[in-house]
PDB file of C-alpha atoms in Angstrom:
ATOM      1  CA  MET C 182     -46.975 170.669  16.759  1.00 54.00           C
ATOM      2  CA  LYS C 183     -50.800 170.109  17.414  1.00 61.00           C
ATOM      3  CA  PRO C 184     -51.575 169.512  21.404  1.00 66.00           C
ATOM      4  CA  GLY C 185     -51.300 166.566  22.993  1.00 67.00           C
ATOM      5  CA  ALA C 186     -48.931 165.641  20.375  1.00 63.00           C
ATOM      6  CA  PRO C 187     -46.113 162.865  21.722  1.00 64.00           C
ATOM      7  CA  ARG C 188     -42.584 164.780  20.992  1.00 69.00           C
ATOM      8  CA  TRP C 189     -40.419 163.667  18.897  1.00 63.00           C
ATOM      9  CA  ARG C 190     -38.142 161.264  19.834  1.00 63.00           C
ATOM     10  CA  PRO C 191     -35.771 158.884  18.375  1.00 56.00           C
ATOM     11  CA  ALA C 192     -36.993 155.310  17.646  1.00 62.00           C
ATOM     12  CA  ARG C 193     -35.441 152.681  19.901  1.00 61.00           C
ATOM     13  CA  GLY C 194     -32.677 151.149  19.386  1.00 58.00           C
ATOM     14  CA  THR C 195     -31.160 153.335  16.752  1.00 65.00           C
ATOM     15  CA  ARG C 196     -27.800 154.970  17.790  1.00 65.00           C
ATOM     16  CA  VAL C 197     -29.005 158.123  19.756  1.00 62.00           C
ATOM     17  CA  ALA C 198     -31.452 156.309  21.717  1.00 61.00           C
ATOM     18  CA  ARG C 199     -28.835 154.140  22.301  1.00 64.00           C
ATOM     19  CA  ALA C 200     -26.143 156.918  23.498  1.00 64.00           C
ATOM     20  CA  LYS C 201     -29.499 158.491  25.318  1.00 63.00           C
ATOM     21  CA  ASP C 202     -30.091 155.555  27.707  1.00 60.00           C
ATOM     22  CA  ALA C 203     -26.667 155.215  28.319  1.00 59.00           C
ATOM     23  CA  GLU C 204     -26.569 158.241  29.417  1.00 60.00           C
ATOM     24  CA  MET C 205     -29.449 158.597  31.882  1.00 64.00           C
ATOM     25  CA  GLU C 206     -28.651 154.670  33.231  1.00 69.00           C
ATOM     26  CA  ARG C 207     -25.082 154.617  34.496  1.00 73.00           C
ATOM     27  CA  PRO C 208     -23.768 157.998  37.438  1.00 77.00           C
ATOM     28  CA  SER C 209     -20.666 158.606  37.063  1.00 89.00           C
ATOM     29  CA  TRP C 210     -17.719 156.277  38.987  1.00 89.00           C
ATOM     30  CA  LEU C 211     -17.773 158.682  41.374  1.00 93.00           C
ATOM     31  CA  ARG C 212     -20.742 159.396  42.359  1.00 92.00           C
ATOM     32  CA  ARG C 213     -21.535 155.576  43.232  1.00 92.00           C
ATOM     33  CA  VAL C 214     -18.086 155.109  44.934  1.00 95.00           C
ATOM     34  CA  GLY C 215     -19.161 157.683  47.232  1.00 96.00           C
ATOM     35  CA  TRP C 216     -23.146 156.240  47.619  1.00 96.00           C
ATOM     36  CA  LEU C 217     -20.468 153.931  48.703  1.00 97.00           C
ATOM     37  CA  VAL C 218     -18.261 155.056  50.921  1.00 98.00           C
ATOM     38  CA  LEU C 219     -21.506 157.483  52.697  1.00 98.00           C
ATOM     39  CA  ILE C 220     -23.639 154.006  53.483  1.00 98.00           C
ATOM     40  CA  TYR C 221     -20.152 152.155  54.888  1.00 98.00           C
ATOM     41  CA  ALA C 222     -19.592 154.999  57.288  1.00 98.00           C
ATOM     42  CA  ALA C 223     -22.969 155.299  58.429  1.00 98.00           C
ATOM     43  CA  GLY C 224     -22.538 151.797  58.695  1.00 98.00           C
ATOM     44  CA  VAL C 225     -19.773 152.227  60.747  1.00 98.00           C
ATOM     45  CA  VAL C 226     -21.543 154.823  63.317  1.00 98.00           C
ATOM     46  CA  THR C 227     -24.162 153.427  64.014  1.00 98.00           C
ATOM     47  CA  VAL C 228     -22.926 150.070  65.212  1.00 98.00           C
ATOM     48  CA  GLY C 229     -20.334 152.445  67.521  1.00 98.00           C
ATOM     49  CA  ILE C 230     -23.569 153.751  68.554  1.00 98.00           C
ATOM     50  CA  VAL C 231     -24.995 150.546  69.456  1.00 98.00           C
ATOM     51  CA  ALA C 232     -21.833 149.740  70.817  1.00 97.00           C
ATOM     52  CA  VAL C 233     -21.662 152.726  73.436  1.00 96.00           C
ATOM     53  CA  LEU C 234     -25.433 152.516  74.271  1.00 96.00           C
ATOM     54  CA  ILE C 235     -24.809 148.817  75.271  1.00 95.00           C
ATOM     55  CA  ARG C 236     -22.187 149.344  76.734  1.00 93.00           C
ATOM     56  CA  MET C 237     -23.870 152.264  79.191  1.00 93.00           C
ATOM     57  CA  LEU C 238     -26.917 149.945  79.627  1.00 94.00           C
ATOM     58  CA  MET C 239     -24.294 147.695  80.887  1.00 93.00           C
ATOM     59  CA  SER C 240     -22.425 150.030  83.455  1.00 91.00           C
ATOM     60  CA  ALA C 241     -26.298 151.189  84.353  1.00 92.00           C
ATOM     61  CA  ALA C 242     -26.575 147.819  85.315  1.00 93.00           C
ATOM     62  CA  GLY C 243     -23.435 147.647  87.152  1.00 90.00           C
ATOM     63  CA  MET C 244     -21.829 145.128  84.980  1.00 88.00           C
ATOM     64  CA  THR C 245     -18.056 146.646  85.388  1.00 81.00           C
ATOM     65  CA  VAL C 246     -14.308 145.642  84.505  1.00 73.00           C
ATOM     66  CA  PRO C 247     -12.342 145.234  87.503  1.00 73.00           C
ATOM     67  CA  HIS C 248      -9.186 147.416  86.995  1.00 69.00           C
TER      68      HIS C 248
END
């Protein structure tokens, strides 16, 4: 092969090219579910942190709930 010459690739639209494109496009379902769970958990933790900060600010301002 000459230097700088393009490498051989299957022609677009062939069965081999479609199979490789499909493999590269979609990550496994486990990886997709993992990202979903990770994003959900990060959201829950973020809301919890914001709630604690608001509660601390309200307590510092003297807004407490009488018992």
